[in-house]
Amino acid sequence: MNLEDEFAQYRGELVAHCYRMLGSLHDAEDAVQETYLRAWRGFAEFEQRSSVRTWLYRIATRVCLNALQHSSRRMVPSALGAPGTDPDDLEAHALEATWLEPFPDLMLNADPALVVGTRQSLRLAMVAALQHLPPRQRAVLILREVLAWQAAEVADLLETTTAAVNSSLQRARAELAKLAPTEDQFSEPDDPARRALLDQYAKAFEKTDLVALEGLLTQETRWEMPPIPTWFNGREDVLRLLTAKLLPGEGRRIMVETSANGQPAFACYIRGQDDAFHAHTLQVLTLTKAGVSAVLAFHRTDLFPLFGLSIDRHPQE
């Protein structure tokens, strides 16, 4: 295998690593590109004291830490304040804010084992929680907990001591325990129930069947719509939002299934006056055995191509 091919085989997992650090797919891809440039330039000095994979991760982590010196943390609306209750009083799009972005699972599909192994650490709620950590704590936690590096390896990378790494990891774990979902909250329905739930959700959305949606949402469900800062918490308020914003009747929208961050997702298309369906939102769902417990509906049509989705769909498609 030549060097170019060896670099290429790690691209998906390196993008995922940088995404955890930065919370943005666009920034992660830029970071990996910078990683490869530095690796090419410095390969003559690479002494092969570690594997090429470990060496690339070292470079990528440094690139991300450098990038985080000049950027704000990525946020979700629920991190900004209390939920709203009036669907007619939505705040304007906060385009200047740095919002968390979803991660297309298709970027990891070349390696199914990698998808399974990284699923929990890529979940939107987990990545959102990671963004609250200081950059070096974030790096320590990811390197130790996700990549299973030894404390001495992390200390060498960060030019610090093993004791400092262990202390940083302890603080990061404590902070994450306050913010991140627990293992029980990750418990999804079994495959047949999961499939039925997703089919029912898509059908209810396409038909604007609010009664069906009420039965699918959990009592504590949360609905967020970046870049709209206003968010809604609890089934009653979420249904009030959907009642106000979803035009009634069949044939107004179609839901195309995809996946993001190891979670089920749907691309929602709205029928226009030209009779074609146009990209509207990318909805990433959190499922529990009780139903749909959270939806992050990204009002970002620029995300659709990253998921292999067209911007426009015609009725016959």
PDB file of N, CA, C and O in Angstrom, residues 184-190 193-194 197 216 218 220 285-294:
ATOM      1  N   ASP A 184     -28.764   4.667  30.007  1.00  0.00           N
ATOM      2  CA  ASP A 184     -30.178   4.307  29.928  1.00  0.00           C
ATOM      3  C   ASP A 184     -30.916   5.158  28.906  1.00  0.00           C
ATOM      4  O   ASP A 184     -31.827   4.694  28.222  1.00  0.00           O
ATOM      5  N   GLN A 185     -30.523   6.419  28.788  1.00  0.00           N
ATOM      6  CA  GLN A 185     -31.176   7.307  27.836  1.00  0.00           C
ATOM      7  C   GLN A 185     -30.831   6.954  26.396  1.00  0.00           C
ATOM      8  O   GLN A 185     -31.503   7.392  25.472  1.00  0.00           O
ATOM      9  N   PHE A 186     -29.757   6.174  26.205  1.00  0.00           N
ATOM     10  CA  PHE A 186     -29.386   5.733  24.867  1.00  0.00           C
ATOM     11  C   PHE A 186     -30.156   4.472  24.464  1.00  0.00           C
ATOM     12  O   PHE A 186     -30.031   4.010  23.338  1.00  0.00           O
ATOM     13  N   SER A 187     -30.931   3.917  25.372  1.00  0.00           N
ATOM     14  CA  SER A 187     -31.617   2.660  25.104  1.00  0.00           C
ATOM     15  C   SER A 187     -32.726   2.855  24.076  1.00  0.00           C
ATOM     16  O   SER A 187     -33.715   3.537  24.337  1.00  0.00           O
ATOM     17  N   GLU A 188     -32.537   2.274  22.899  1.00  0.00           N
ATOM     18  CA  GLU A 188     -33.500   2.418  21.812  1.00  0.00           C
ATOM     19  C   GLU A 188     -34.409   1.202  21.740  1.00  0.00           C
ATOM     20  O   GLU A 188     -34.112   0.151  22.309  1.00  0.00           O
ATOM     21  N   PRO A 189     -35.524   1.337  21.017  1.00  0.00           N
ATOM     22  CA  PRO A 189     -36.379   0.165  20.802  1.00  0.00           C
ATOM     23  C   PRO A 189     -35.622  -0.929  20.047  1.00  0.00           C
ATOM     24  O   PRO A 189     -34.656  -0.648  19.329  1.00  0.00           O
ATOM     25  N   ASP A 190     -36.068  -2.171  20.196  1.00  0.00           N
ATOM     26  CA  ASP A 190     -35.512  -3.254  19.397  1.00  0.00           C
ATOM     27  C   ASP A 190     -35.817  -2.995  17.920  1.00  0.00           C
ATOM     28  O   ASP A 190     -36.718  -2.218  17.581  1.00  0.00           O
ATOM     29  N   ALA A 193     -39.510  -2.796  16.551  1.00  0.00           N
ATOM     30  CA  ALA A 193     -40.222  -1.652  17.127  1.00  0.00           C
ATOM     31  C   ALA A 193     -39.642  -0.343  16.605  1.00  0.00           C
ATOM     32  O   ALA A 193     -40.381   0.626  16.349  1.00  0.00           O
ATOM     33  N   ARG A 194     -38.327  -0.305  16.444  1.00  0.00           N
ATOM     34  CA  ARG A 194     -37.667   0.892  15.916  1.00  0.00           C
ATOM     35  C   ARG A 194     -38.140   1.170  14.499  1.00  0.00           C
ATOM     36  O   ARG A 194     -38.464   2.308  14.144  1.00  0.00           O
ATOM     37  N   LEU A 197     -41.690   2.436  14.511  1.00  0.00           N
ATOM     38  CA  LEU A 197     -41.767   3.805  15.014  1.00  0.00           C
ATOM     39  C   LEU A 197     -41.360   4.812  13.940  1.00  0.00           C
ATOM     40  O   LEU A 197     -42.020   5.842  13.745  1.00  0.00           O
ATOM     41  N   LEU A 216     -46.617   9.248  19.252  1.00  0.00           N
ATOM     42  CA  LEU A 216     -45.232   8.837  18.996  1.00  0.00           C
ATOM     43  C   LEU A 216     -44.223   9.616  19.833  1.00  0.00           C
ATOM     44  O   LEU A 216     -43.103   9.145  20.057  1.00  0.00           O
ATOM     45  N   THR A 218     -42.636  11.326  23.209  1.00  0.00           N
ATOM     46  CA  THR A 218     -42.655  11.083  24.647  1.00  0.00           C
ATOM     47  C   THR A 218     -43.157  12.326  25.380  1.00  0.00           C
ATOM     48  O   THR A 218     -43.195  13.430  24.819  1.00  0.00           O
ATOM     49  N   GLU A 220     -41.696  13.986  27.581  1.00  0.00           N
ATOM     50  CA  GLU A 220     -40.616  14.961  27.791  1.00  0.00           C
ATOM     51  C   GLU A 220     -39.915  15.336  26.494  1.00  0.00           C
ATOM     52  O   GLU A 220     -38.789  15.836  26.505  1.00  0.00           O
ATOM     53  N   LEU A 285     -33.477  12.378  14.884  1.00  0.00           N
ATOM     54  CA  LEU A 285     -34.357  11.916  15.959  1.00  0.00           C
ATOM     55  C   LEU A 285     -33.574  11.165  17.035  1.00  0.00           C
ATOM     56  O   LEU A 285     -32.636  10.422  16.730  1.00  0.00           O
ATOM     57  N   THR A 286     -33.979  11.367  18.261  1.00  0.00           N
ATOM     58  CA  THR A 286     -33.518  10.537  19.371  1.00  0.00           C
ATOM     59  C   THR A 286     -34.681   9.641  19.779  1.00  0.00           C
ATOM     60  O   THR A 286     -35.769  10.140  20.093  1.00  0.00           O
ATOM     61  N   LEU A 287     -34.447   8.337  19.738  1.00  0.00           N
ATOM     62  CA  LEU A 287     -35.490   7.376  20.054  1.00  0.00           C
ATOM     63  C   LEU A 287     -35.228   6.718  21.403  1.00  0.00           C
ATOM     64  O   LEU A 287     -34.086   6.440  21.760  1.00  0.00           O
ATOM     65  N   THR A 288     -36.300   6.486  22.141  1.00  0.00           N
ATOM     66  CA  THR A 288     -36.244   5.638  23.320  1.00  0.00           C
ATOM     67  C   THR A 288     -37.341   4.596  23.176  1.00  0.00           C
ATOM     68  O   THR A 288     -38.141   4.648  22.233  1.00  0.00           O
ATOM     69  N   LYS A 289     -37.386   3.677  24.105  1.00  0.00           N
ATOM     70  CA  LYS A 289     -38.428   2.658  24.042  1.00  0.00           C
ATOM     71  C   LYS A 289     -39.818   3.256  24.215  1.00  0.00           C
ATOM     72  O   LYS A 289     -40.828   2.640  23.840  1.00  0.00           O
ATOM     73  N   ALA A 290     -39.890   4.474  24.771  1.00  0.00           N
ATOM     74  CA  ALA A 290     -41.183   5.147  24.956  1.00  0.00           C
ATOM     75  C   ALA A 290     -41.608   5.951  23.740  1.00  0.00           C
ATOM     76  O   ALA A 290     -42.759   6.375  23.655  1.00  0.00           O
ATOM     77  N   GLY A 291     -40.676   6.179  22.788  1.00  0.00           N
ATOM     78  CA  GLY A 291     -41.030   6.940  21.597  1.00  0.00           C
ATOM     79  C   GLY A 291     -39.933   7.911  21.193  1.00  0.00           C
ATOM     80  O   GLY A 291     -38.762   7.732  21.532  1.00  0.00           O
ATOM     81  N   VAL A 292     -40.316   8.968  20.472  1.00  0.00           N
ATOM     82  CA  VAL A 292     -39.367   9.986  20.008  1.00  0.00           C
ATOM     83  C   VAL A 292     -39.174  10.989  21.140  1.00  0.00           C
ATOM     84  O   VAL A 292     -40.097  11.710  21.519  1.00  0.00           O
ATOM     85  N   SER A 293     -37.960  11.041  21.682  1.00  0.00           N
ATOM     86  CA  SER A 293     -37.712  11.887  22.856  1.00  0.00           C
ATOM     87  C   SER A 293     -37.079  13.222  22.507  1.00  0.00           C
ATOM     88  O   SER A 293     -37.033  14.121  23.350  1.00  0.00           O
ATOM     89  N   ALA A 294     -36.575  13.370  21.283  1.00  0.00           N
ATOM     90  CA  ALA A 294     -35.987  14.646  20.873  1.00  0.00           C
ATOM     91  C   ALA A 294     -35.882  14.688  19.360  1.00  0.00           C
ATOM     92  O   ALA A 294     -35.652  13.653  18.711  1.00  0.00           O
TER      93      ALA A 294
END
